[in-house]
Amino acid sequence: MTATSTTVPLVALVGNPNAGKTTLFNALTGSSQRVGNYPGVTVEKISGTYTFEGSKFECVDIPGLYSMRPRSADEAVATEVVEGRGESETRPDLLVAVLDAANLERHLFFFSQLAEQDLPMIAAITMTDLAAKEGRPVDLAALERYLGVPVIAVVAHKGVGLDRLRAAIAGELREPSTRARGLDSLESQVDAMSERLARGGFDVDRDEIRRGLEGDPDLANRFEEMPEFLVPFEEARASLTKPALHDAEARYAWAARVRTHVVKGRPTPKQSRTDKIDRVLTHRVFGLVVFASVMFVVFQSIYTLAGPLMNGIEWLFGKLGDFVEPQLAFSPVLQSLVVDGLITGVGSVLVFLPQILILFFFIAVLEGSGYLARAAFLMDKLLGWCGLNGRAFIPLLSSFACAIPGIMAARVMPDPRSRLATILVAPLMSCSARLPVYILLIGAFIQPQFGATWAGIALFGMHLVGLVVAIPVVAILNRGVLKGAKLPFVLELPVYQWPKWRDVWMTVFSRGKVFVKTAGTIIVVLSLMIWALAYFPRTSETETQLKAQYAALSPDFQAQVSEEHYLSEKLTEQSYLGRIGRAIEPAFAPAGFDWRIATTILMAFPAREVVVSSLGIIFNLGGDVDEESTDLRQALRKATWPDGRPLMTPWTAVGFMVFFALCCQCMATLAAIKRETNSWKWPLFVFVYMTTLAYLAAVGIEQLGRWVGGSV
Amino acid sequence: MSNDFSDLRKGMRARVIAVPEHNEFAERLQELGLTRGTEFEVTQIAPLGDPIEIALRGYRLCLRRSEAAGFQIEVLP
């Protein structure tokens, strides 16, 4: 229980969501934070350390809770940590209950449950400055008497009260107080007894009751002489039993009584400035206009601001590859492993970083200013009917730029079930990496035959496909797949304020770090696996043989296809990946895809960004083509089956685009889902359901096309 | 006369007179302070009609009308 020089005491920060816990935690532990996971659930374990007067303290930020009676798996983990019941969890040595002075009653309800934990405890009161400004200052000395634990006022982002809190923590650990707390505290018992006596018709002074309960014989002596007092006194003592954990009514009655004793001033908040701002920002017309503008800025920033940075990263890794390539010329396998496998793999991780950092910058600013909650308030109705809620809007919107920051942004959703549903459909939103596929195929098959208008409609339609499919998917997930209690959608609209820049940067930094560290490892490993499949089997003779084959071909063919392009196509064809592509050709035949398309799909498994260059390789044009390449468009239009039928009709092309709109050809997304759900089950589920949907849709479109009449 | 959450308009004051039993949503809403006897005021209604924001126990909470179904309330003058 007490801190010794050999063990580092564990201090847990506990409180309601929005209690100011995270700001306090950041201020206490600074940059020493570690982000981990609790086994089996999606909540993160955030811990850090600090040193006070030469001793080290371990600090853990328990996820926000409204009650010690958990409703979801995530809440259960948080309560288990407090109770020390969790797997491999050590019980904290001390609890710091973080209470919001501006919202005391609800926080006291939770405190009353925490107080019954048999652990040393401190109450850290946040937002005392705000409560005072609202004309509702808190009498901290009176509060301390009611809570029965040391009460420390903190204004974490200004550093106020931190050292007093650290000193109180050290003091409580050295010598835990033995005072009765919460509903049992002396002050609360005085309250209950004076009420009880008053009901019996006796008006006894509170001081006298307090002295009596503290053991002063005066009161007892007085009652001895007057039995009409003694009976209710004994009864009152006997009736001082704790209500059940779930007895919200009794606990709130206590909380309300404490509040009336310790808070002077109006009982309802007077949020004049915030109310004025809200009159515009949640207005039925202006509110929606402002909302649309804010979302436009956020989306545009992810989409366009990240673009040059991503190109820069790609350029840098390209240059790195160019530099390393000649150094490793002595070993072609090693050369390809390092350049095509490792450098490309690491590059494909880091390329997502700009979008993640930009999105989390905006989320942290919107959250810190109080607008994020308004966004959820405005959008809830729109998303609620299909089983999501207002908080899903930003994750889903960002997924149109890239699903990875979108999936990571779903952590703004406190309800684990809705959060999981959002994560599972986010990859269906049409991300920017799908755009080249649409442009290539629309340019090759739609625009030449149907004109620019239909090309535009097709492009818009492709962006809608995922959104339209997501609605029934969510409905089915909510009915059948997702388990766990449904929680009511609740939300608090905080007071508007300037974001705390320290918190903003810490959010941005820690999200970036988590992505690179955990998702990055998975992505690099998978990149290397795909590289190996596309490279092997290959011996030094393979290339010589292929060169001889090329030399023996007709000059006509040689004029059309360079030796380099011929080699890269043949090497792909004879690789394991190409062989698998050929083997699965029959499965893709109903969709009108031959082995070349099937191999492209396999090559694009790590990232759909490589679709266009893979098609380039397979169609003898080399990997340097882009989606505007007229040669590639030509090649796709001219490609035939062995019997001379055209490979792609406009129907097949639409089927191919829809396939890429719906499939999950992005292992970075899968790695992000693994990271965020802390389980391989969900990325696997997403991959299987999206690939199945994509396949069925492609087959359906091709078959419809054949039924309607082949080529249109 | 008792009403429910679908009857509430902006600026109305009301008191909870009965809470539904064996209802998980209602249990959570009670833990958030919406217990029997609690008085509250409707401070905002989202542009699309739901959710609504109410002021209770010195703080404000947004909730969906449908998820507070079963709470009986009386509208105060």
Coordinates of N, CA and C in Angstrom, one line a residue, chain A residues 94-99 108 111-112 114-117 119-125 139-153 165 168 172 176-188 254:
Chain A
L94 N -3.1 4.1 -5.5 CA -3.9 5.3 -5.1 C -4.7 5.7 -6.3
L95 N -5.9 6.2 -6.0 CA -6.8 6.7 -7.0 C -6.8 8.3 -6.9
V96 N -6.7 8.9 -8.1 CA -6.9 10.3 -8.1 C -8.3 10.5 -8.8
A97 N -9.3 10.9 -8.1 CA -10.6 11.1 -8.7 C -10.6 12.5 -9.3
V98 N -10.8 12.6 -10.6 CA -10.8 13.9 -11.3 C -12.3 14.4 -11.4
L99 N -12.5 15.5 -10.7 CA -13.9 16.0 -10.6 C -14.0 17.4 -11.3
L108 N -19.9 13.9 -8.6 CA -20.0 13.4 -7.3 C -20.7 12.0 -7.2
F111 N -18.0 9.8 -7.9 CA -17.1 9.7 -6.7 C -17.7 8.9 -5.6
S112 N -19.0 8.9 -5.4 CA -19.6 8.1 -4.3 C -19.3 6.7 -4.5
L114 N -16.7 5.5 -6.4 CA -15.2 5.3 -6.2 C -14.8 5.2 -4.8
A115 N -15.5 6.1 -3.9 CA -15.1 6.2 -2.5 C -15.2 4.8 -1.8
E116 N -16.0 4.0 -2.4 CA -16.2 2.7 -1.7 C -15.1 1.7 -2.1
Q117 N -14.2 2.1 -3.0 CA -13.1 1.2 -3.3 C -12.1 1.4 -2.1
L119 N -9.1 2.0 -1.4 CA -7.8 2.4 -1.8 C -7.6 3.9 -1.3
P120 N -6.3 4.2 -1.1 CA -6.1 5.7 -0.8 C -6.6 6.5 -1.9
M121 N -7.0 7.7 -1.6 CA -7.7 8.5 -2.7 C -7.5 10.0 -2.5
I122 N -7.4 10.7 -3.6 CA -7.3 12.1 -3.6 C -8.3 12.6 -4.6
A123 N -9.0 13.8 -4.4 CA -9.8 14.3 -5.3 C -9.1 15.5 -6.0
A124 N -9.0 15.5 -7.3 CA -8.4 16.7 -8.0 C -9.6 17.4 -8.7
I125 N -9.8 18.6 -8.3 CA -10.9 19.4 -8.8 C -10.5 20.2 -10.0
D139 N -16.6 25.8 -2.6 CA -15.9 25.9 -1.2 C -15.2 24.6 -1.0
L140 N -13.8 24.7 -1.3 CA -13.0 23.5 -1.3 C -12.9 22.9 0.1
A141 N -12.8 23.7 1.1 CA -12.7 23.2 2.5 C -14.0 22.4 2.9
A142 N -15.1 22.9 2.5 CA -16.4 22.2 2.8 C -16.5 20.9 2.0
L143 N -16.0 21.0 0.7 CA -16.0 19.8 -0.1 C -15.2 18.7 0.5
E144 N -14.0 19.1 1.0 CA -13.1 18.1 1.6 C -13.7 17.4 2.8
R145 N -14.6 18.2 3.6 CA -15.2 17.5 4.7 C -16.3 16.5 4.2
Y146 N -16.9 16.9 3.1 CA -18.0 15.9 2.6 C -17.3 14.7 1.9
L147 N -16.2 14.9 1.2 CA -15.6 13.8 0.5 C -14.8 12.9 1.4
G148 N -14.2 13.5 2.4 CA -13.4 12.7 3.3 C -12.0 12.3 2.7
V149 N -11.6 13.0 1.6 CA -10.3 12.8 1.1 C -9.7 14.2 0.8
P150 N -8.4 14.2 0.7 CA -7.8 15.6 0.4 C -8.3 16.1 -1.0
V151 N -8.7 17.3 -1.0 CA -9.2 18.0 -2.2 C -8.2 19.0 -2.7
I152 N -7.7 18.8 -4.0 CA -6.7 19.7 -4.6 C -7.3 20.3 -5.8
A153 N -7.3 21.7 -5.9 CA -7.8 22.3 -7.1 C -6.6 22.4 -8.1
L165 N -0.7 18.6 -5.8 CA -1.3 17.3 -6.1 C -0.3 16.2 -5.9
A168 N 0.4 15.8 -2.3 CA -0.7 15.1 -1.6 C -0.7 13.6 -1.9
E172 N -0.4 10.8 0.9 CA -1.4 9.8 1.1 C -0.8 8.4 1.0
P176 N -1.8 6.7 4.5 CA -3.2 6.8 4.0 C -4.1 7.3 5.1
S177 N -5.0 8.2 4.7 CA -6.0 8.8 5.7 C -7.0 7.7 6.0
T178 N -7.5 7.8 7.2 CA -8.5 6.7 7.6 C -9.9 7.3 7.8
R179 N -10.0 8.6 7.2 CA -11.3 9.2 7.3 C -12.4 8.4 6.5
A180 N -13.6 8.5 7.0 CA -14.7 7.9 6.2 C -15.0 8.8 5.1
R181 N -15.4 8.2 3.9 CA -15.5 9.0 2.7 C -16.8 8.9 2.0
G182 N -17.1 9.8 1.1 CA -18.3 9.7 0.3 C -19.5 9.8 1.1
L183 N -20.4 8.8 0.9 CA -21.6 8.8 1.6 C -21.4 8.5 3.1
D184 N -20.3 7.9 3.4 CA -20.0 7.6 4.8 C -19.3 8.7 5.5
S185 N -18.9 9.8 4.8 CA -18.1 10.8 5.4 C -18.9 11.5 6.5
L186 N -18.2 12.0 7.5 CA -18.8 12.6 8.7 C -19.8 13.6 8.3
E187 N -19.5 14.5 7.4 CA -20.4 15.6 7.0 C -21.7 15.0 6.4
S188 N -21.5 14.0 5.6 CA -22.7 13.4 5.0 C -23.6 12.7 6.0
W254 N -27.5 12.3 -2.5 CA -26.3 12.7 -1.7 C -25.6 13.8 -2.5

